[in-house]
Amino acid sequence: MRLWQDPTMPEQGPLPLLSLADEDGNAVRVEVSGPHPRWPKALAARIVVESPFVRGSSDLAIWPANLQSLAVFLDQLAAGDDAMWLGNGRGPAIRIRLHGTRDCPDVEVEDEFVSMVTVVVPVALPDDWVGAQREHLAAVLATYRFVSGGG
């Protein structure tokens, strides 16, 4: 399996894969910048956490299985369940608790592997937020495809 980028897509900046933000300046995003420079079967991405109090980011590789598990993660959230994505013990994990401590979802980013830091950001999400995340996933899948073959 190798990564193929759609040549008809114009050059652009990072694509949002996950974008959770509110009007108070709280945000957790996963942005895909393109094929990973070290691993031809992965995408280069970055988790970005922003709030009026804290800012940080962590680079990561997104593999085909991560994109599949993101769809499952979004299905769980749409069903009203709390969920975790990327929690495989080898990199950052994102956990969403729909009924957080501030009357809105808590988005937790845990980087136990590299920085050993966990950040919880309350994010007041709009009603259609899960659908918007599905659109981000579809855009990334349309731009970058994993195909069988060499590479």
PDB file of C-alpha atoms in Angstrom:
ATOM      1  CA  MET A   1       0.000   0.000   0.000  1.00  0.00           C
ATOM      2  CA  ARG A   2       1.252   3.480  -0.782  1.00  0.00           C
ATOM      3  CA  LEU A   3      -0.059   7.001  -0.565  1.00  0.00           C
ATOM      4  CA  TRP A   4      -1.330   8.761  -3.673  1.00  0.00           C
ATOM      5  CA  GLN A   5      -2.125  12.456  -3.811  1.00  0.00           C
ATOM      6  CA  ASP A   6      -4.761  13.592  -6.270  1.00  0.00           C
ATOM      7  CA  PRO A   7      -2.801  15.609  -8.874  1.00  0.00           C
ATOM      8  CA  THR A   8      -5.907  17.619  -9.803  1.00  0.00           C
ATOM      9  CA  MET A   9      -6.045  19.164  -6.330  1.00  0.00           C
ATOM     10  CA  PRO A  10      -4.487  22.634  -6.182  1.00  0.00           C
ATOM     11  CA  GLU A  11      -1.593  23.357  -3.820  1.00  0.00           C
ATOM     12  CA  GLN A  12      -2.969  24.399  -0.476  1.00  0.00           C
ATOM     13  CA  GLY A  13      -2.087  24.741   3.157  1.00  0.00           C
ATOM     14  CA  PRO A  14      -2.846  22.130   5.773  1.00  0.00           C
ATOM     15  CA  LEU A  15      -6.209  20.392   5.492  1.00  0.00           C
ATOM     16  CA  PRO A  16      -8.305  20.133   8.637  1.00  0.00           C
ATOM     17  CA  LEU A  17      -8.966  16.533   9.615  1.00  0.00           C
ATOM     18  CA  LEU A  18     -10.573  17.412  12.938  1.00  0.00           C
ATOM     19  CA  SER A  19     -11.521  20.971  13.862  1.00  0.00           C
ATOM     20  CA  LEU A  20     -13.205  21.601  17.190  1.00  0.00           C
ATOM     21  CA  ALA A  21     -13.470  25.286  18.090  1.00  0.00           C
ATOM     22  CA  ASP A  22     -15.730  27.738  19.851  1.00  0.00           C
ATOM     23  CA  GLU A  23     -16.259  31.495  20.022  1.00  0.00           C
ATOM     24  CA  ASP A  24     -14.267  31.772  23.266  1.00  0.00           C
ATOM     25  CA  GLY A  25     -10.984  30.881  21.547  1.00  0.00           C
ATOM     26  CA  ASN A  26     -10.840  27.253  22.667  1.00  0.00           C
ATOM     27  CA  ALA A  27      -9.829  24.858  19.898  1.00  0.00           C
ATOM     28  CA  VAL A  28      -8.408  21.429  19.220  1.00  0.00           C
ATOM     29  CA  ARG A  29      -7.462  20.697  15.622  1.00  0.00           C
ATOM     30  CA  VAL A  30      -5.736  17.963  13.669  1.00  0.00           C
ATOM     31  CA  GLU A  31      -4.272  19.361  10.442  1.00  0.00           C
ATOM     32  CA  VAL A  32      -2.863  17.239   7.609  1.00  0.00           C
ATOM     33  CA  SER A  33       0.031  18.840   5.736  1.00  0.00           C
ATOM     34  CA  GLY A  34       0.673  16.124   3.132  1.00  0.00           C
ATOM     35  CA  PRO A  35       2.506  12.841   2.693  1.00  0.00           C
ATOM     36  CA  HIS A  36       4.758  12.025   5.627  1.00  0.00           C
ATOM     37  CA  PRO A  37       8.450  12.612   4.759  1.00  0.00           C
ATOM     38  CA  ARG A  38       9.639   9.461   6.575  1.00  0.00           C
ATOM     39  CA  TRP A  39       6.814   6.997   6.012  1.00  0.00           C
ATOM     40  CA  PRO A  40       5.393   6.688   2.481  1.00  0.00           C
ATOM     41  CA  LYS A  41       2.235   5.008   3.777  1.00  0.00           C
ATOM     42  CA  ALA A  42       1.340   7.817   6.179  1.00  0.00           C
ATOM     43  CA  LEU A  43       0.229  11.441   6.231  1.00  0.00           C
ATOM     44  CA  ALA A  44       2.104  14.149   8.132  1.00  0.00           C
ATOM     45  CA  ALA A  45      -0.200  15.856  10.607  1.00  0.00           C
ATOM     46  CA  ARG A  46      -0.181  18.030  13.682  1.00  0.00           C
ATOM     47  CA  ILE A  47      -2.464  18.243  16.697  1.00  0.00           C
ATOM     48  CA  VAL A  48      -2.954  21.876  17.712  1.00  0.00           C
ATOM     49  CA  VAL A  49      -4.464  22.911  21.054  1.00  0.00           C
ATOM     50  CA  GLU A  50      -5.356  26.566  21.614  1.00  0.00           C
ATOM     51  CA  SER A  51      -7.109  28.434  24.378  1.00  0.00           C
ATOM     52  CA  PRO A  52      -6.728  31.871  25.914  1.00  0.00           C
ATOM     53  CA  PHE A  53      -4.644  30.117  28.609  1.00  0.00           C
ATOM     54  CA  VAL A  54      -2.568  27.464  26.812  1.00  0.00           C
ATOM     55  CA  ARG A  55      -1.234  26.733  23.327  1.00  0.00           C
ATOM     56  CA  GLY A  56       0.648  23.720  22.074  1.00  0.00           C
ATOM     57  CA  SER A  57       1.079  21.302  19.220  1.00  0.00           C
ATOM     58  CA  SER A  58       2.468  17.883  18.489  1.00  0.00           C
ATOM     59  CA  ASP A  59       3.459  16.328  15.173  1.00  0.00           C
ATOM     60  CA  LEU A  60       2.174  12.889  14.293  1.00  0.00           C
ATOM     61  CA  ALA A  61       1.763  10.401  11.469  1.00  0.00           C
ATOM     62  CA  ILE A  62      -1.745   9.491  10.324  1.00  0.00           C
ATOM     63  CA  TRP A  63      -2.028   5.961   8.934  1.00  0.00           C
ATOM     64  CA  PRO A  64      -4.916   4.417   6.954  1.00  0.00           C
ATOM     65  CA  ALA A  65      -6.153   2.653  10.111  1.00  0.00           C
ATOM     66  CA  ASN A  66      -6.294   6.039  11.885  1.00  0.00           C
ATOM     67  CA  LEU A  67      -8.615   7.400   9.202  1.00  0.00           C
ATOM     68  CA  GLN A  68     -10.868   4.343   9.524  1.00  0.00           C
ATOM     69  CA  SER A  69     -10.930   4.662  13.310  1.00  0.00           C
ATOM     70  CA  LEU A  70     -11.753   8.381  12.996  1.00  0.00           C
ATOM     71  CA  ALA A  71     -14.973   7.438  11.189  1.00  0.00           C
ATOM     72  CA  VAL A  72     -15.851   5.045  14.047  1.00  0.00           C
ATOM     73  CA  PHE A  73     -14.955   7.751  16.603  1.00  0.00           C
ATOM     74  CA  LEU A  74     -17.347  10.177  14.901  1.00  0.00           C
ATOM     75  CA  ASP A  75     -20.105   7.528  14.792  1.00  0.00           C
ATOM     76  CA  GLN A  76     -19.727   6.972  18.547  1.00  0.00           C
ATOM     77  CA  LEU A  77     -19.965  10.705  19.218  1.00  0.00           C
ATOM     78  CA  ALA A  78     -23.002  11.066  16.932  1.00  0.00           C
ATOM     79  CA  ALA A  79     -24.676   8.273  18.940  1.00  0.00           C
ATOM     80  CA  GLY A  80     -24.162  10.338  22.106  1.00  0.00           C
ATOM     81  CA  ASP A  81     -21.255   8.338  23.510  1.00  0.00           C
ATOM     82  CA  ASP A  82     -17.923   9.628  24.775  1.00  0.00           C
ATOM     83  CA  ALA A  83     -15.080   8.416  22.571  1.00  0.00           C
ATOM     84  CA  MET A  84     -11.306   8.283  22.133  1.00  0.00           C
ATOM     85  CA  TRP A  85      -9.257   8.461  18.927  1.00  0.00           C
ATOM     86  CA  LEU A  86      -5.574   7.620  18.387  1.00  0.00           C
ATOM     87  CA  GLY A  87      -5.258   5.995  21.801  1.00  0.00           C
ATOM     88  CA  ASN A  88      -2.838   3.251  20.784  1.00  0.00           C
ATOM     89  CA  GLY A  89      -0.077   4.061  23.279  1.00  0.00           C
ATOM     90  CA  ARG A  90       2.423   5.178  20.616  1.00  0.00           C
ATOM     91  CA  GLY A  91       1.443   8.803  20.296  1.00  0.00           C
ATOM     92  CA  PRO A  92      -1.125  11.412  21.283  1.00  0.00           C
ATOM     93  CA  ALA A  93      -4.730  10.465  22.024  1.00  0.00           C
ATOM     94  CA  ILE A  94      -7.838  12.625  21.686  1.00  0.00           C
ATOM     95  CA  ARG A  95     -10.741  11.930  24.014  1.00  0.00           C
ATOM     96  CA  ILE A  96     -14.095  13.729  23.927  1.00  0.00           C
ATOM     97  CA  ARG A  97     -16.435  13.707  26.899  1.00  0.00           C
ATOM     98  CA  LEU A  98     -19.717  15.071  25.599  1.00  0.00           C
ATOM     99  CA  HIS A  99     -20.933  16.223  29.024  1.00  0.00           C
ATOM    100  CA  GLY A 100     -17.918  18.072  30.330  1.00  0.00           C
ATOM    101  CA  THR A 101     -17.403  20.093  33.448  1.00  0.00           C
ATOM    102  CA  ARG A 102     -18.457  23.444  31.912  1.00  0.00           C
ATOM    103  CA  ASP A 103     -21.814  22.474  30.337  1.00  0.00           C
ATOM    104  CA  CYS A 104     -20.074  21.677  27.055  1.00  0.00           C
ATOM    105  CA  PRO A 105     -17.870  18.873  25.725  1.00  0.00           C
ATOM    106  CA  ASP A 106     -14.391  18.443  27.190  1.00  0.00           C
ATOM    107  CA  VAL A 107     -11.734  17.673  24.584  1.00  0.00           C
ATOM    108  CA  GLU A 108      -8.719  15.992  26.140  1.00  0.00           C
ATOM    109  CA  VAL A 109      -5.410  15.649  24.336  1.00  0.00           C
ATOM    110  CA  GLU A 110      -3.000  13.296  26.028  1.00  0.00           C
ATOM    111  CA  ASP A 111       0.593  13.026  24.819  1.00  0.00           C
ATOM    112  CA  GLU A 112       1.786  10.327  27.182  1.00  0.00           C
ATOM    113  CA  PHE A 113       4.442   9.071  24.751  1.00  0.00           C
ATOM    114  CA  VAL A 114       6.558  12.201  24.051  1.00  0.00           C
ATOM    115  CA  SER A 115       5.785  15.179  26.299  1.00  0.00           C
ATOM    116  CA  MET A 116       3.870  13.322  29.027  1.00  0.00           C
ATOM    117  CA  VAL A 117       1.362  16.206  29.088  1.00  0.00           C
ATOM    118  CA  THR A 118      -2.433  16.037  29.168  1.00  0.00           C
ATOM    119  CA  VAL A 119      -4.584  19.078  28.349  1.00  0.00           C
ATOM    120  CA  VAL A 120      -8.361  19.297  28.761  1.00  0.00           C
ATOM    121  CA  VAL A 121     -10.100  22.070  26.833  1.00  0.00           C
ATOM    122  CA  PRO A 122     -13.828  22.786  27.188  1.00  0.00           C
ATOM    123  CA  VAL A 123     -15.170  23.508  23.707  1.00  0.00           C
ATOM    124  CA  ALA A 124     -18.732  24.757  23.156  1.00  0.00           C
ATOM    125  CA  LEU A 125     -19.456  23.030  19.855  1.00  0.00           C
ATOM    126  CA  PRO A 126     -22.233  23.970  17.401  1.00  0.00           C
ATOM    127  CA  ASP A 127     -25.124  21.565  16.801  1.00  0.00           C
ATOM    128  CA  ASP A 128     -23.759  20.285  13.469  1.00  0.00           C
ATOM    129  CA  TRP A 129     -20.184  19.674  14.644  1.00  0.00           C
ATOM    130  CA  VAL A 130     -20.064  15.912  13.978  1.00  0.00           C
ATOM    131  CA  GLY A 131     -21.251  16.433  10.398  1.00  0.00           C
ATOM    132  CA  ALA A 132     -18.573  19.076   9.870  1.00  0.00           C
ATOM    133  CA  GLN A 133     -15.907  16.622  11.089  1.00  0.00           C
ATOM    134  CA  ARG A 134     -17.189  13.997   8.642  1.00  0.00           C
ATOM    135  CA  GLU A 135     -16.803  16.571   5.864  1.00  0.00           C
ATOM    136  CA  HIS A 136     -13.185  17.205   6.923  1.00  0.00           C
ATOM    137  CA  LEU A 137     -12.480  13.464   6.851  1.00  0.00           C
ATOM    138  CA  ALA A 138     -14.083  13.150   3.399  1.00  0.00           C
ATOM    139  CA  ALA A 139     -11.958  16.034   2.070  1.00  0.00           C
ATOM    140  CA  VAL A 140      -8.742  14.424   3.339  1.00  0.00           C
ATOM    141  CA  LEU A 141      -9.761  11.057   1.862  1.00  0.00           C
ATOM    142  CA  ALA A 142     -10.542  12.732  -1.480  1.00  0.00           C
ATOM    143  CA  THR A 143      -7.153  14.459  -1.541  1.00  0.00           C
ATOM    144  CA  TYR A 144      -4.973  11.595  -0.302  1.00  0.00           C
ATOM    145  CA  ARG A 145      -5.714   8.024  -1.247  1.00  0.00           C
ATOM    146  CA  PHE A 146      -4.041   4.855  -0.112  1.00  0.00           C
ATOM    147  CA  VAL A 147      -3.632   2.408  -2.990  1.00  0.00           C
ATOM    148  CA  SER A 148      -2.204  -1.088  -3.234  1.00  0.00           C
ATOM    149  CA  GLY A 149       1.165  -1.475  -4.866  1.00  0.00           C
ATOM    150  CA  GLY A 150       4.766  -0.487  -4.345  1.00  0.00           C
ATOM    151  CA  GLY A 151       6.047   2.449  -2.524  1.00  0.00           C
TER     152      GLY A 151
END
